[in-house]
PDB file of C-alpha atoms in Angstrom:
ATOM      1  CA  MET A  15      -7.944  -5.414  38.766  1.00  0.00           C
ATOM      2  CA  VAL A  16      -6.006  -7.786  36.534  1.00  0.00           C
ATOM      3  CA  GLY A  17      -6.536  -5.448  33.570  1.00  0.00           C
ATOM      4  CA  MET A  18      -5.115  -2.492  35.469  1.00  0.00           C
ATOM      5  CA  THR A  19      -2.136  -4.528  36.650  1.00  0.00           C
ATOM      6  CA  SER A  20      -1.445  -5.722  33.111  1.00  0.00           C
ATOM      7  CA  ALA A  21      -1.793  -2.217  31.702  1.00  0.00           C
ATOM      8  CA  LEU A  22       0.521  -0.823  34.363  1.00  0.00           C
ATOM      9  CA  GLY A  23       3.037  -3.596  33.665  1.00  0.00           C
ATOM     10  CA  ARG A  24       2.960  -2.863  29.934  1.00  0.00           C
ATOM     11  CA  ALA A  25       3.346   0.862  30.545  1.00  0.00           C
ATOM     12  CA  LEU A  26       6.355   0.298  32.793  1.00  0.00           C
ATOM     13  CA  GLY A  27       7.748  -2.175  30.274  1.00  0.00           C
ATOM     14  CA  TYR A  28       7.463   0.369  27.453  1.00  0.00           C
ATOM     15  CA  MET A  29       9.429   2.782  29.615  1.00  0.00           C
ATOM     16  CA  GLY A  30      12.147   0.144  30.006  1.00  0.00           C
ATOM     17  CA  PHE A  31      11.479  -1.014  33.572  1.00  0.00           C
ATOM     18  CA  GLY A  32      11.836  -4.758  34.109  1.00  0.00           C
ATOM     19  CA  VAL A  33      12.154  -5.663  30.444  1.00  0.00           C
ATOM     20  CA  SER A  34      15.325  -7.312  29.196  1.00  0.00           C
ATOM     21  CA  LYS A  35      14.446  -7.867  25.497  1.00  0.00           C
ATOM     22  CA  ALA A  36      10.852  -7.172  24.523  1.00  0.00           C
ATOM     23  CA  ILE A  37       7.290  -7.346  25.758  1.00  0.00           C
ATOM     24  CA  ALA A  38       5.415 -10.470  24.731  1.00  0.00           C
ATOM     25  CA  SER A  39       2.346  -9.980  22.576  1.00  0.00           C
ATOM     26  CA  ARG A  40      -0.985 -11.498  23.540  1.00  0.00           C
ATOM     27  CA  ASN A  41      -0.565 -14.157  20.845  1.00  0.00           C
ATOM     28  CA  GLU A  42       2.845 -15.118  22.192  1.00  0.00           C
ATOM     29  CA  VAL A  43       1.544 -15.436  25.761  1.00  0.00           C
ATOM     30  CA  GLU A  44      -1.490 -17.497  24.708  1.00  0.00           C
ATOM     31  CA  ALA A  45       0.675 -19.755  22.569  1.00  0.00           C
ATOM     32  CA  ARG A  46       3.059 -20.413  25.461  1.00  0.00           C
ATOM     33  CA  GLN A  47       0.164 -21.230  27.766  1.00  0.00           C
ATOM     34  CA  ASP A  48      -1.054 -23.806  25.233  1.00  0.00           C
ATOM     35  CA  GLY A  49       2.452 -25.206  24.858  1.00  0.00           C
ATOM     36  CA  THR A  50       2.614 -24.286  21.181  1.00  0.00           C
ATOM     37  CA  ARG A  51       4.676 -21.812  19.263  1.00  0.00           C
ATOM     38  CA  PRO A  52       3.084 -18.522  18.235  1.00  0.00           C
ATOM     39  CA  ALA A  53       1.560 -18.494  14.792  1.00  0.00           C
ATOM     40  CA  PRO A  54       3.432 -16.322  12.325  1.00  0.00           C
ATOM     41  CA  LYS A  55       1.776 -13.041  11.517  1.00  0.00           C
ATOM     42  CA  PRO A  56       0.088 -13.006   8.131  1.00  0.00           C
ATOM     43  CA  ALA A  57       1.865 -10.957   5.514  1.00  0.00           C
ATOM     44  CA  GLN A  58       0.594  -7.433   5.329  1.00  0.00           C
ATOM     45  CA  THR A  59      -1.816  -7.233   2.458  1.00  0.00           C
ATOM     46  CA  HIS A  60      -1.408  -4.443  -0.019  1.00  0.00           C
ATOM     47  CA  SER A  61      -4.313  -2.773  -1.663  1.00  0.00           C
ATOM     48  CA  ARG A  62      -5.175  -4.088  -5.053  1.00  0.00           C
ATOM     49  CA  VAL A  63      -5.693  -0.642  -6.523  1.00  0.00           C
ATOM     50  CA  ALA A  64      -3.068   1.899  -7.483  1.00  0.00           C
ATOM     51  CA  SER A  65      -1.979   4.349  -4.812  1.00  0.00           C
ATOM     52  CA  GLN A  66      -3.210   7.921  -4.836  1.00  0.00           C
ATOM     53  CA  LYS A  67       0.358   8.963  -5.598  1.00  0.00           C
ATOM     54  CA  GLN A  68       0.404   6.777  -8.731  1.00  0.00           C
ATOM     55  CA  ILE A  69      -2.986   8.079  -9.883  1.00  0.00           C
ATOM     56  CA  TYR A  70      -1.923  11.686  -9.318  1.00  0.00           C
ATOM     57  CA  PHE A  71       1.294  11.077 -11.259  1.00  0.00           C
ATOM     58  CA  ILE A  72      -0.603   9.518 -14.164  1.00  0.00           C
ATOM     59  CA  LYS A  73      -2.959  12.517 -14.263  1.00  0.00           C
ATOM     60  CA  SER A  74       0.016  14.872 -14.161  1.00  0.00           C
ATOM     61  CA  LEU A  75       1.770  13.060 -17.007  1.00  0.00           C
ATOM     62  CA  ALA A  76      -1.480  13.045 -19.000  1.00  0.00           C
ATOM     63  CA  LYS A  77      -1.895  16.783 -18.511  1.00  0.00           C
ATOM     64  CA  GLY A  78       1.706  17.329 -19.614  1.00  0.00           C
ATOM     65  CA  ALA A  79       1.062  15.276 -22.752  1.00  0.00           C
ATOM     66  CA  GLY A  80      -2.107  17.256 -23.503  1.00  0.00           C
ATOM     67  CA  PHE A  81      -4.546  14.401 -22.828  1.00  0.00           C
ATOM     68  CA  ASP A  82      -8.111  15.055 -21.757  1.00  0.00           C
ATOM     69  CA  GLU A  83      -9.984  12.476 -19.669  1.00  0.00           C
ATOM     70  CA  ALA A  84     -11.233  10.522 -22.703  1.00  0.00           C
ATOM     71  CA  ALA A  85      -7.783  10.461 -24.299  1.00  0.00           C
ATOM     72  CA  LEU A  86      -6.261   9.219 -21.040  1.00  0.00           C
ATOM     73  CA  HIS A  87      -8.871   6.443 -20.826  1.00  0.00           C
ATOM     74  CA  ASP A  88      -8.103   5.422 -24.411  1.00  0.00           C
ATOM     75  CA  TYR A  89      -4.363   5.534 -23.762  1.00  0.00           C
ATOM     76  CA  ILE A  90      -4.724   3.285 -20.699  1.00  0.00           C
ATOM     77  CA  ALA A  91      -6.885   0.841 -22.682  1.00  0.00           C
ATOM     78  CA  VAL A  92      -4.339   0.639 -25.502  1.00  0.00           C
ATOM     79  CA  THR A  93      -1.320   0.463 -23.174  1.00  0.00           C
ATOM     80  CA  LEU A  94      -2.820  -2.352 -21.088  1.00  0.00           C
ATOM     81  CA  ASN A  95      -4.669  -3.944 -24.030  1.00  0.00           C
ATOM     82  CA  SER A  96      -7.957  -3.882 -22.099  1.00  0.00           C
ATOM     83  CA  ASP A  97     -11.064  -1.709 -22.284  1.00  0.00           C
ATOM     84  CA  ALA A  98     -12.160  -2.925 -18.845  1.00  0.00           C
ATOM     85  CA  VAL A  99      -9.453  -1.041 -16.949  1.00  0.00           C
ATOM     86  CA  THR A 100     -10.036   2.545 -15.880  1.00  0.00           C
ATOM     87  CA  LEU A 101      -7.838   4.895 -13.889  1.00  0.00           C
ATOM     88  CA  GLU A 102      -9.848   4.262 -10.719  1.00  0.00           C
ATOM     89  CA  VAL A 103      -9.370   0.473 -10.786  1.00  0.00           C
ATOM     90  CA  LEU A 104      -5.772   0.178 -11.978  1.00  0.00           C
ATOM     91  CA  SER A 105      -3.693  -2.249  -9.965  1.00  0.00           C
ATOM     92  CA  PRO A 106      -0.325  -0.986  -8.692  1.00  0.00           C
ATOM     93  CA  ASP A 107       1.467  -3.005 -11.413  1.00  0.00           C
ATOM     94  CA  GLN A 108      -0.816  -1.680 -14.138  1.00  0.00           C
ATOM     95  CA  ALA A 109      -0.283   1.877 -12.899  1.00  0.00           C
ATOM     96  CA  THR A 110       3.469   1.328 -13.098  1.00  0.00           C
ATOM     97  CA  GLN A 111       3.110   0.092 -16.692  1.00  0.00           C
ATOM     98  CA  VAL A 112       1.064   3.158 -17.640  1.00  0.00           C
ATOM     99  CA  ILE A 113       3.504   5.522 -15.903  1.00  0.00           C
ATOM    100  CA  ASP A 114       6.501   3.940 -17.641  1.00  0.00           C
ATOM    101  CA  ALA A 115       4.776   4.240 -21.022  1.00  0.00           C
ATOM    102  CA  MET A 116       3.680   7.833 -20.400  1.00  0.00           C
ATOM    103  CA  LYS A 117       7.186   8.901 -19.400  1.00  0.00           C
ATOM    104  CA  LYS A 118       8.224   8.120 -22.972  1.00  0.00           C
ATOM    105  CA  LEU A 119       5.605  10.485 -24.438  1.00  0.00           C
ATOM    106  CA  PRO A 120       6.647  13.936 -25.624  1.00  0.00           C
ATOM    107  CA  SER A 121       5.428  16.774 -23.428  1.00  0.00           C
ATOM    108  CA  SER A 122       3.024  19.329 -24.885  1.00  0.00           C
ATOM    109  CA  LYS A 123       4.691  22.059 -22.809  1.00  0.00           C
ATOM    110  CA  GLY A 124       7.494  22.441 -25.334  1.00  0.00           C
ATOM    111  CA  ASP A 125      10.274  21.172 -23.045  1.00  0.00           C
TER     112      ASP A 125
END
């Protein structure tokens, strides 16, 4: 019964009934019951690999420069000064470095 009452209260609160500022989270309620302040939320962690958008952009730039897969791998290795880094394991910062370097390459499309 308590669960239904709480759920109904939250639903009404989300609709604006009986709420003056905001609805307390579970952590906030538990912290107040203990007499302590709520713990800050941990920072949202970002993935340690490049985004799909970055990878797609690198592949697109490579295609525009006339690189095949092996040439792209070699270019990444030279740009980052590491043979251990492949397209699939680039960090977001490494992907940005590769993208910035590839933007400076001439296009094979004859632009």
